[in-house]
Short mmCIF file of C-alpha atoms (C1' of nucleotides) and ligand atoms in Angstrom, two decimals:
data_model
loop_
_atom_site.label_atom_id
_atom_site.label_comp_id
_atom_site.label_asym_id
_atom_site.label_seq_id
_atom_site.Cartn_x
_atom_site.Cartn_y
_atom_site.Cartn_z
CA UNK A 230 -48.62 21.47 -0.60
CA UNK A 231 -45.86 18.85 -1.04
CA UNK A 232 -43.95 17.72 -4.22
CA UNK A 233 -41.92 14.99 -4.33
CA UNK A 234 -39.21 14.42 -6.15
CA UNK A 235 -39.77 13.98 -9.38
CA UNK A 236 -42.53 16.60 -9.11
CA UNK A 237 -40.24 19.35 -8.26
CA UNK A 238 -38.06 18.04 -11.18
CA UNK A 239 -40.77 18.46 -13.64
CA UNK A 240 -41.40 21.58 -12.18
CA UNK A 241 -38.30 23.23 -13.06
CA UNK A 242 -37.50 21.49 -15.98
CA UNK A 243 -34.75 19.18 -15.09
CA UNK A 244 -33.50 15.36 -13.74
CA UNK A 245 -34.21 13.84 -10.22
CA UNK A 246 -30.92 13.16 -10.46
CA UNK A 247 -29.95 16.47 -10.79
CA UNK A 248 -31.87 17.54 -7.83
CA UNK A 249 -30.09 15.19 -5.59
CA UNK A 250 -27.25 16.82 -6.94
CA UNK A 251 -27.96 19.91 -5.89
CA UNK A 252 -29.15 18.69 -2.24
CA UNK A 253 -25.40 17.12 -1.86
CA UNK A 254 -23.38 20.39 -3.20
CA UNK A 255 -25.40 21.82 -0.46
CA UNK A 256 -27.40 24.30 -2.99
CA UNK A 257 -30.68 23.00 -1.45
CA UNK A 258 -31.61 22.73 1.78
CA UNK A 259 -32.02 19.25 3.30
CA UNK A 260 -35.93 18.49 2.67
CA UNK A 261 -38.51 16.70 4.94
CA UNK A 262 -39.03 13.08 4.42
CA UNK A 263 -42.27 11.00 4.06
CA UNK A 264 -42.65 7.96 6.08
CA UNK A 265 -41.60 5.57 3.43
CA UNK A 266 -38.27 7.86 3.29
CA UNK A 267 -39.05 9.91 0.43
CA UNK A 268 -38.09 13.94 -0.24
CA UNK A 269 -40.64 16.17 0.80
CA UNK A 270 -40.34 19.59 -1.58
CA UNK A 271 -42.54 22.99 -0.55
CA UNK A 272 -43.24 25.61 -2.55
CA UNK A 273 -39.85 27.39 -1.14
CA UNK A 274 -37.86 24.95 -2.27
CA UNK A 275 -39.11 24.57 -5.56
CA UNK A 276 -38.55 28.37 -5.84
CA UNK A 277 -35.11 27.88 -4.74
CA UNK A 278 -34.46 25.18 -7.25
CA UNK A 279 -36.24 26.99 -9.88
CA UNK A 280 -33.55 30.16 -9.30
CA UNK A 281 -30.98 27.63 -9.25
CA UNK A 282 -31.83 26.42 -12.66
CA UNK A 283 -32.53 29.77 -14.02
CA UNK A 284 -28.89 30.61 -12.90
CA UNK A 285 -27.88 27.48 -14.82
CA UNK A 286 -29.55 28.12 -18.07
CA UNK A 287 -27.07 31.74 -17.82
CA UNK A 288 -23.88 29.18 -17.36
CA UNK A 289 -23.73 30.67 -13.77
CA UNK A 290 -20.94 28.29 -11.71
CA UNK A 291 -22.66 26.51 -8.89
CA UNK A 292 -20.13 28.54 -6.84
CA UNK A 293 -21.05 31.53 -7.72
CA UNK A 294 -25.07 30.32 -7.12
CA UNK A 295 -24.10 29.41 -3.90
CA UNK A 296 -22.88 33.06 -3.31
CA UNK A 297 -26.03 34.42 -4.60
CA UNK A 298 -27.95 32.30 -2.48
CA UNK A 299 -25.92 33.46 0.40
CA UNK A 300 -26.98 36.98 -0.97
CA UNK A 301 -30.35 36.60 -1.41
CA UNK A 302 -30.48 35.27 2.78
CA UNK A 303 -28.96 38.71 3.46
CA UNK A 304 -31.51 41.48 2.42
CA UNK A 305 -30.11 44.12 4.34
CA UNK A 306 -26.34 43.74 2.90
CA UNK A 307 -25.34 45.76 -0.26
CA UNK A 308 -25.71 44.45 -3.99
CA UNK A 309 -22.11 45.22 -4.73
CA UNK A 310 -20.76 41.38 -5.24
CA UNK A 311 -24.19 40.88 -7.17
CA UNK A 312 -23.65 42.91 -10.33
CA UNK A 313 -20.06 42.02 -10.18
CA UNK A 314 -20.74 38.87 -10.50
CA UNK A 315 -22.79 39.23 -12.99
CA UNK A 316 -20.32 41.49 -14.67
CA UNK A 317 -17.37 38.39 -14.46
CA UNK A 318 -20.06 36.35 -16.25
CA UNK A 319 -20.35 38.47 -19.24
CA UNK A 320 -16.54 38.71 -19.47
CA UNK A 321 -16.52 35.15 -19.56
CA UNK A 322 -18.99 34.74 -21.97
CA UNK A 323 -17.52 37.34 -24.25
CA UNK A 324 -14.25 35.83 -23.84
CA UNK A 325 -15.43 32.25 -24.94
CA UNK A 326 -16.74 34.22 -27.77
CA UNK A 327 -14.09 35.87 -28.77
CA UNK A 328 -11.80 32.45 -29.11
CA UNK A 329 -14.64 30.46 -30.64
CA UNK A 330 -14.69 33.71 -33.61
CA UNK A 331 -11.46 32.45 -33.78
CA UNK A 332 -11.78 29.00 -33.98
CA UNK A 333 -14.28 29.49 -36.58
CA UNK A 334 -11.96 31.01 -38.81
CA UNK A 335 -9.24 28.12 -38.51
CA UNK A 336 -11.20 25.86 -39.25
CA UNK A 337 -13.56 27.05 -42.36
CA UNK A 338 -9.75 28.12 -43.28
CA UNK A 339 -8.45 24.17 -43.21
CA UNK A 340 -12.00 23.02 -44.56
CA UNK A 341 -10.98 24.94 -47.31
CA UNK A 342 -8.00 23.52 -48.26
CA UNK A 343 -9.80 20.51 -49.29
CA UNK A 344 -12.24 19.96 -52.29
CA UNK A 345 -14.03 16.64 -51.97
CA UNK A 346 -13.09 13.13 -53.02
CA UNK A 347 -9.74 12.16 -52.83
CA UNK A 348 -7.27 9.68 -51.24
CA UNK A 349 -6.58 10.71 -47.87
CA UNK A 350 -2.91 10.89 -48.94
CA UNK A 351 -3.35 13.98 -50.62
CA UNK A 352 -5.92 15.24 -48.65
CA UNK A 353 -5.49 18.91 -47.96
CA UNK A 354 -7.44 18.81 -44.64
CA UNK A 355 -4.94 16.40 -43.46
CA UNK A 356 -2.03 18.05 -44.33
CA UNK A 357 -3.09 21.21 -43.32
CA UNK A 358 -3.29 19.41 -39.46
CA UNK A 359 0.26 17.63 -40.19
CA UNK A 360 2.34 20.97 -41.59
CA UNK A 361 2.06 22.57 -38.33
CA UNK A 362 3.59 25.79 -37.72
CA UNK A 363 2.64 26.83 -34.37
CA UNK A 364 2.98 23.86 -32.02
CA UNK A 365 6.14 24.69 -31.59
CA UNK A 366 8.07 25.95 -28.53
CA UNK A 367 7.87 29.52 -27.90
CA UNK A 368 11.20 31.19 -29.86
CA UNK A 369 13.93 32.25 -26.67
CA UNK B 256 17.37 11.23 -32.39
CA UNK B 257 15.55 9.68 -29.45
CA UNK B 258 13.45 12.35 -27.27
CA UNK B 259 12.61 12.18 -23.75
CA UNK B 260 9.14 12.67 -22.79
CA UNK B 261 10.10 16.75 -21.16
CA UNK B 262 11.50 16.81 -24.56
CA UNK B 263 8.77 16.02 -26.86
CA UNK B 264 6.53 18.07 -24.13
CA UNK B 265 8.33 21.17 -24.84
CA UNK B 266 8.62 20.54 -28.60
CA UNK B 267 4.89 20.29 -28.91
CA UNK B 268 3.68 22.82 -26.06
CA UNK B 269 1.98 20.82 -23.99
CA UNK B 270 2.40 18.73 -20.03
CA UNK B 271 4.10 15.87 -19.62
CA UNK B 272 1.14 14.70 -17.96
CA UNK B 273 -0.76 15.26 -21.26
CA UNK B 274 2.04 13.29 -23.14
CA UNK B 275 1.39 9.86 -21.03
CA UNK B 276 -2.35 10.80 -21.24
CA UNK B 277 -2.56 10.84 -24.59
CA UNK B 278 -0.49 7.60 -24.53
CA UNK B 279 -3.11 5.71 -22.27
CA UNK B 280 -5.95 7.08 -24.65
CA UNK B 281 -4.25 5.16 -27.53
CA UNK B 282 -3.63 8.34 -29.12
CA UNK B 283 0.26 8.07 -29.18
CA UNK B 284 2.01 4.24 -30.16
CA UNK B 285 3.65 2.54 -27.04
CA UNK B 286 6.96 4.29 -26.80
CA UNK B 287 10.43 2.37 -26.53
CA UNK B 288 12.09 3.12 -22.90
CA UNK B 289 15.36 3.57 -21.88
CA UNK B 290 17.22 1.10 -19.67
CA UNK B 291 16.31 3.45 -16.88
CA UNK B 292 12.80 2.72 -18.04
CA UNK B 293 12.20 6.38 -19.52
CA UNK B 294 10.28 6.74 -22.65
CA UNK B 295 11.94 7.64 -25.64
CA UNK B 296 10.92 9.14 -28.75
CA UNK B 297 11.43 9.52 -32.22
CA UNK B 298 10.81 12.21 -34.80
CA UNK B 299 7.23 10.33 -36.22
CA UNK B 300 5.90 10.04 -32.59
CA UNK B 301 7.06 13.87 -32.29
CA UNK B 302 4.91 14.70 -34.92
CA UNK B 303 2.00 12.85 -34.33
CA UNK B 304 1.61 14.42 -30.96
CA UNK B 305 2.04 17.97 -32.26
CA UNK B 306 -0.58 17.01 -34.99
CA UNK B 307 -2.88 15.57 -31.69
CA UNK B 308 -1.57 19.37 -30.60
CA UNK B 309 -2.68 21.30 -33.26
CA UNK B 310 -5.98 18.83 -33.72
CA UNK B 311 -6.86 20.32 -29.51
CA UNK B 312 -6.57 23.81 -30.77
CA UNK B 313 -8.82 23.72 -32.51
CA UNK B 314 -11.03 21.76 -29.98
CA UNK B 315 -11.37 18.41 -32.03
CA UNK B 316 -12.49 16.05 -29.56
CA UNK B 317 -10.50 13.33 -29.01
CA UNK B 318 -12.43 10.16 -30.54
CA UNK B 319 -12.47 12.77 -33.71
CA UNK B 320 -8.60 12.85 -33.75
CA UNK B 321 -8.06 9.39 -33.09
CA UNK B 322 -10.56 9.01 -36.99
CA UNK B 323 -8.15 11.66 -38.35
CA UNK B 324 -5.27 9.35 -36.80
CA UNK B 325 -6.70 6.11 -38.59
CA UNK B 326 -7.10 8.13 -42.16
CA UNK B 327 -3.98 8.77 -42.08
CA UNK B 328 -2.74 5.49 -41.62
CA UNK B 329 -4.46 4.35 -44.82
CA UNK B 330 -3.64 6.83 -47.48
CA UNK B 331 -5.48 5.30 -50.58
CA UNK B 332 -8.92 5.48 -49.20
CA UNK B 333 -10.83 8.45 -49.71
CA UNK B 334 -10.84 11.53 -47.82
CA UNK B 335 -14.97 12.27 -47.51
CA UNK B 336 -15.06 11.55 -43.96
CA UNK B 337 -12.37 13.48 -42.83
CA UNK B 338 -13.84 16.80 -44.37
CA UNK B 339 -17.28 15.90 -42.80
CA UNK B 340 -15.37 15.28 -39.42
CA UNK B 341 -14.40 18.70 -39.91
CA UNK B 342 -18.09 20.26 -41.45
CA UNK B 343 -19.35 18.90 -37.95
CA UNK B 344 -16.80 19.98 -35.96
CA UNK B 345 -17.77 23.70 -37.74
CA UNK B 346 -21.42 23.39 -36.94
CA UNK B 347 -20.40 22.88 -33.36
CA UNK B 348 -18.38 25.61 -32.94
CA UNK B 349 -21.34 27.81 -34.69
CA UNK B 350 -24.34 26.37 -32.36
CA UNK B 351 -22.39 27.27 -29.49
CA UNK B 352 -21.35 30.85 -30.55
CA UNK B 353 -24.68 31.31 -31.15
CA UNK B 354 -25.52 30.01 -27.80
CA UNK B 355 -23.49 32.06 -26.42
CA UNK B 356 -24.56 35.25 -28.32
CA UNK B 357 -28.09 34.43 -27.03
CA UNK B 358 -26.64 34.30 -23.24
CA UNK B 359 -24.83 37.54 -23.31
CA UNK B 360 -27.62 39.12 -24.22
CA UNK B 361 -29.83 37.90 -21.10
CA UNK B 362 -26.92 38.73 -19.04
CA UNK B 363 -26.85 42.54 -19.81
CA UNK B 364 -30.57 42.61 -19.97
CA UNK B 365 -30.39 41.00 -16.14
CA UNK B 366 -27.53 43.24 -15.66
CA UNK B 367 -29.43 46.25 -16.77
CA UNK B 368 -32.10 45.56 -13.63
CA UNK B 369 -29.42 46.91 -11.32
CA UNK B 370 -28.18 50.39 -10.98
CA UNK B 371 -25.88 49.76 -8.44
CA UNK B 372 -25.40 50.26 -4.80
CA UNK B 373 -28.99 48.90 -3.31
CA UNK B 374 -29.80 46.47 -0.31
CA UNK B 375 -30.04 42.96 -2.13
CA UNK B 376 -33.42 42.86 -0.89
CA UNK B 377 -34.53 44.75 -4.30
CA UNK B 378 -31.97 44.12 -6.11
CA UNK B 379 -32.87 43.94 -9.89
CA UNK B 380 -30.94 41.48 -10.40
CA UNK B 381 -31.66 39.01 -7.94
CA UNK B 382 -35.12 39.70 -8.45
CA UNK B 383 -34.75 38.85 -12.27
CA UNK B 384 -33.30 35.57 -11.31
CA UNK B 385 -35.98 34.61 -9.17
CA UNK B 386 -39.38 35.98 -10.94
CA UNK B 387 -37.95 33.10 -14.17
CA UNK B 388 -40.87 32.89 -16.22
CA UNK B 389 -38.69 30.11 -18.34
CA UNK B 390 -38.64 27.10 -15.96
CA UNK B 391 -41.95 26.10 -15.59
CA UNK B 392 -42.82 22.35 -17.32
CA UNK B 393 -43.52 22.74 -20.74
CA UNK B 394 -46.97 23.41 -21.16
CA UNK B 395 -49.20 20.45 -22.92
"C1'" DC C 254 -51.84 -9.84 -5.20
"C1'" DT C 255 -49.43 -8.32 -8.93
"C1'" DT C 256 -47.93 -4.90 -11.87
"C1'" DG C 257 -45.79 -0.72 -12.82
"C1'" DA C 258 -44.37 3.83 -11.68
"C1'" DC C 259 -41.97 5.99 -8.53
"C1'" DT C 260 -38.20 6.50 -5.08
"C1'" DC C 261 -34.00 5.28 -2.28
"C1'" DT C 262 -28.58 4.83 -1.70
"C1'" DA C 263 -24.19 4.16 -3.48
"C1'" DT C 264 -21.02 4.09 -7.05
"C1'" DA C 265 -18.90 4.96 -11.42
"C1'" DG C 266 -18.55 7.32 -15.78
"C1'" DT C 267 -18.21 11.56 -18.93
"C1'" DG C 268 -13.90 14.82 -21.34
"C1'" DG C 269 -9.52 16.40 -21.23
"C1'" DC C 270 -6.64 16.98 -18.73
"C1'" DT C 271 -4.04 18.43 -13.99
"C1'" DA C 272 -2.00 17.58 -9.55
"C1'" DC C 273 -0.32 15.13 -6.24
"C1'" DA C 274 2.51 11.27 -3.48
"C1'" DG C 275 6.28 8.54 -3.07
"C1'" DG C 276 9.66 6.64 -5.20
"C1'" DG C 277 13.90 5.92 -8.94
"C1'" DA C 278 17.31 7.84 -12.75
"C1'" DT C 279 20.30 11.08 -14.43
"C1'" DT C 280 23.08 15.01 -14.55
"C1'" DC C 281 25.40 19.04 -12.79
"C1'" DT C 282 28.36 21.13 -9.54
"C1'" DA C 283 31.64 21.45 -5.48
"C1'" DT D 143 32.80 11.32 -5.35
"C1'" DA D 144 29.13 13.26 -2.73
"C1'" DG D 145 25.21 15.85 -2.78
"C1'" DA D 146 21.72 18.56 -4.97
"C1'" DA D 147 18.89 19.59 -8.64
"C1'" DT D 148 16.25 18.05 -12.16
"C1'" DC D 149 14.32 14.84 -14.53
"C1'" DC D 150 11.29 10.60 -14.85
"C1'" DC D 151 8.30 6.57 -13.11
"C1'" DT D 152 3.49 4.55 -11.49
"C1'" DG D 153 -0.79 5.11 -9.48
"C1'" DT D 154 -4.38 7.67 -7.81
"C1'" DA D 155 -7.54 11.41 -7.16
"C1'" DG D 156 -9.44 15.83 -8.45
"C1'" DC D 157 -11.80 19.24 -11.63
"C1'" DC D 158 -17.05 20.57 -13.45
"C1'" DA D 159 -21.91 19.61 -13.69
"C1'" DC D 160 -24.06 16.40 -14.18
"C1'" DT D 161 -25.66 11.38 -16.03
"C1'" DA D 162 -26.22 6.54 -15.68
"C1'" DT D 163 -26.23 2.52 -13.88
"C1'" DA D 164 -27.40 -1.45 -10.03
"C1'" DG D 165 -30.13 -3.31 -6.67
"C1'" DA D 166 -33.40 -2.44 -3.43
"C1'" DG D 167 -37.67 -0.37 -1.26
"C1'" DT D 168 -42.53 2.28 -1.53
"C1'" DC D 169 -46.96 2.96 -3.07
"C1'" DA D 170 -51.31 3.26 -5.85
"C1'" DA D 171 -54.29 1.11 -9.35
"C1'" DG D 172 -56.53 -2.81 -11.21
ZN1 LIG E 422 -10.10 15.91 -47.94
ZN1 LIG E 423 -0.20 23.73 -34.52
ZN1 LIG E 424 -27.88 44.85 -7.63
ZN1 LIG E 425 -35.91 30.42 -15.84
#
DNA sequence: CTTGACTCTATAGTGGCTACAGGGATTCTA
DNA sequence: TAGAATCCCTGTAGCCACTATAGAGTCAAG
């Protein structure tokens, strides 16, 4: 069985664009073509695209698809650079976390400062963004 | 006191670069220049690019800033857009933490499929990428 | 035979910078 | 006063992961 295009991008839930994409970063192999020039998809490479997605929807770099990819062609090799990769992804995630905890608190902080309707000139919000005490340079 | 633009770089922790960015954006007035042709700055455009500073930190996009920019230029109006500029700008920071608390927890679930030192071939991980129950078309 | 849905390539745009390349201006030191 | 170091200039391209056009070709149904 053969899917084109858009098939295989219904399939696993994204754009034809997007699959094109992928073909160009080299994260798909190059697929057959019908004779009025269009993509030819099997099953294998709708599984492929499918993992790449699934990779996607965990924030997964396309780098660091390709290198699982690589992996996967190498069943013999060791799973080492798998879970660490995996591992690196948490940190980052945790990470972005961690500053967006942050952020939160700035900002419910500064939406605080104002209560409703007045004239921007005494607006606390604004002020609060004006009497800046950290964008300053770093004390010698 | 006129500033050079290293100057007013270091004064409000940021690039150069981003100083003449934020200058093509429209973000920062035209500055005066030198008769070597080197911008020059004064204390007002100082602080408007440390409040565009402190604005980034706490990732305000920059069409937001450039509302908070034209608020301030009219101080008798009233302030009701500004706070919901910054309501929306708290939602966003919430859907993605949750987004991201949602993520982490897939990743140490996949992470979880792998004890360690195996032959990628069955590799819990890898295998939990590619058996993804999630990208198949939505089902009608 | 026409319509409409699909596909093709190539190119540019998104956001918020960052990093050159290839020159000119200024300032410090010998 | 020469040379070196450090600044600054413009213009362009790169980053990431797509997304969105434009303008053309393909194919099946009615
Ligand atoms: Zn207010
Ligand atoms: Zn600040
Ligand atoms: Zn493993
Ligand atoms: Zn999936």
């Amino acid at each position: 069985m053969r899917y084109r295009i858009g098939e295989v991008a219904r399939l696993s839930d994204c754009k034809v664009e997007t699959v094109r994409f992928y073909e160009q970063m080299g994260l798909l192999p190059v697929p057959a073509r019908s004779s009025g020039n269009f993509r030819l998809y099997n099953e294998s490479q709708l599984g492929q695209l499918r993992f790449i997605r699934h990779c996607r929807s965990l924030d997964i770099p396309l780098e660091d698809i390709r290198r699982l990819l690589v992996s996967q062609k190498h069943p013999e090799e060791n799973c080492a650079d798998i879970n660490q990769l995996i591992d690196e992804q948490i940190d980052r995630v945790e990470s972005r976390m961690q500053s967006l905890q942050q952020l939160r608190k700035q900002l419910v902080e500064l939406r605080s400062q104002c209560s409703g309707k007045m004239p921007t000139s005494s607006c606390g919000i604004l002020q609060g963004l004006s009497d800046c005490a950290c964008h300053y340079p770093a004390e010698r």
